[in-house]
Coordinates of C-alpha atoms in Angstrom, one line a residue:
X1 CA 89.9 97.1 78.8
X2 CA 87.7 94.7 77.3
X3 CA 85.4 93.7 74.2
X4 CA 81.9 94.4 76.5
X5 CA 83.4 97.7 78.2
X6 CA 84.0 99.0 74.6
X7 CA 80.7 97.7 73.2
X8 CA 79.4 99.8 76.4
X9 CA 81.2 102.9 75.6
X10 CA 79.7 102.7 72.1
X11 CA 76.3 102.2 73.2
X12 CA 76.3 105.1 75.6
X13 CA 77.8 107.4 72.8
X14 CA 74.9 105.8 70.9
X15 CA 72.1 106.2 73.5
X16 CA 73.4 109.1 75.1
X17 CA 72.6 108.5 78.2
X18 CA 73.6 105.8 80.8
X19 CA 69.9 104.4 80.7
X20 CA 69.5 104.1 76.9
X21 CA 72.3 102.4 77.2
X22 CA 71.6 100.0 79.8
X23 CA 68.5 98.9 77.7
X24 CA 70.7 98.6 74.7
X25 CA 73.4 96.1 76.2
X26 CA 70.8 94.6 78.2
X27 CA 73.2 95.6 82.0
X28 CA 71.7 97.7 85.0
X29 CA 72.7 101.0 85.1
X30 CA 75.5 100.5 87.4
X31 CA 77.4 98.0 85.7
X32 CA 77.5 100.3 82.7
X33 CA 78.6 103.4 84.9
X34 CA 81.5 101.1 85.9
X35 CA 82.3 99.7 82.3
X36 CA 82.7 103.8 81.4
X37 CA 84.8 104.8 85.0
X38 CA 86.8 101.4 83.9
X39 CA 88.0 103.1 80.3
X40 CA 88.4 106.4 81.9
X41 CA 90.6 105.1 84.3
X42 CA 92.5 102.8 81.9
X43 CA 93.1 105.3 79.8
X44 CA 93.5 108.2 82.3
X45 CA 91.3 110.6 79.8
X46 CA 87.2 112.0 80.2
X47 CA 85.4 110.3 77.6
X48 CA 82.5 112.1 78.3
X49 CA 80.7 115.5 79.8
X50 CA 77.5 115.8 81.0
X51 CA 75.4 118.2 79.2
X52 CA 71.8 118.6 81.0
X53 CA 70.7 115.6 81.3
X54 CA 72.7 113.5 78.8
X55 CA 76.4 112.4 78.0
X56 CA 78.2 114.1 75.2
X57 CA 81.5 112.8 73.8
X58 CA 84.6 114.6 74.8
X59 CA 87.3 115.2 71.9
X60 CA 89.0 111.9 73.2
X61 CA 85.9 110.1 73.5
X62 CA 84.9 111.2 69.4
X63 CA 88.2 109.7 69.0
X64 CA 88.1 106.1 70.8
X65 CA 84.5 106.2 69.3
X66 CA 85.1 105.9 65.8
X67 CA 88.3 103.7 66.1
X68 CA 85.9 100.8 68.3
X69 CA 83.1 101.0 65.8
X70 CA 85.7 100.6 62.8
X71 CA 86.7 97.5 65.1
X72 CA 83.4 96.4 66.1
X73 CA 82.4 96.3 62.4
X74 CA 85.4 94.5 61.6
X75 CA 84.9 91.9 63.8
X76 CA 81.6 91.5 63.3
X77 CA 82.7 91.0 59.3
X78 CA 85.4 88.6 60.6
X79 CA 82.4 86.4 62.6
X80 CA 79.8 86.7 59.3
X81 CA 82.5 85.6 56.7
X82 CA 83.5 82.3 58.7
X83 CA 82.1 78.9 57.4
X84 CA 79.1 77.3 59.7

């Protein structure tokens, strides 16, 4: 597991779907299919269902989502408070 996976995993809770979130982490389509397999694999749970046409979050995936963005926004705090 790694910093772009879970900034992928965010972005397609975000965009619900895997295309939205292509567009908003700038990858094709596959690569952020294979960020998502990656987690699921790594951490042997379904983060998401698919619901029509778009990705929901699963009860596990709610759960990884809100601990990354606390992380993501802590990090991103960590980067803005450094001296340039």
């Amino acid at each position: 597991m790694d910093l772009y996976q879970l900034k992928t995993f965010v972005a397609v809770a975000q965009g619900g779907t895997i295309t939205r979130a292509s567009e908003l982490v700038h990858l094709s389509q596959p690569a952020v299919s294979a960020h998502i397999k990656a987690l699921e694999d790594e951490l042997q749970v379904e983060l998401f269902r698919r619901v029509t046409r778009a990705l929901e979050l699963t009860q596990d995936g709610e759960m990884l989502a809100q601990g990354v963005r606390r992380g993501l926004s802590e990090i991103a705090r960590a980067v803005a408070s450094l001296d340039h």
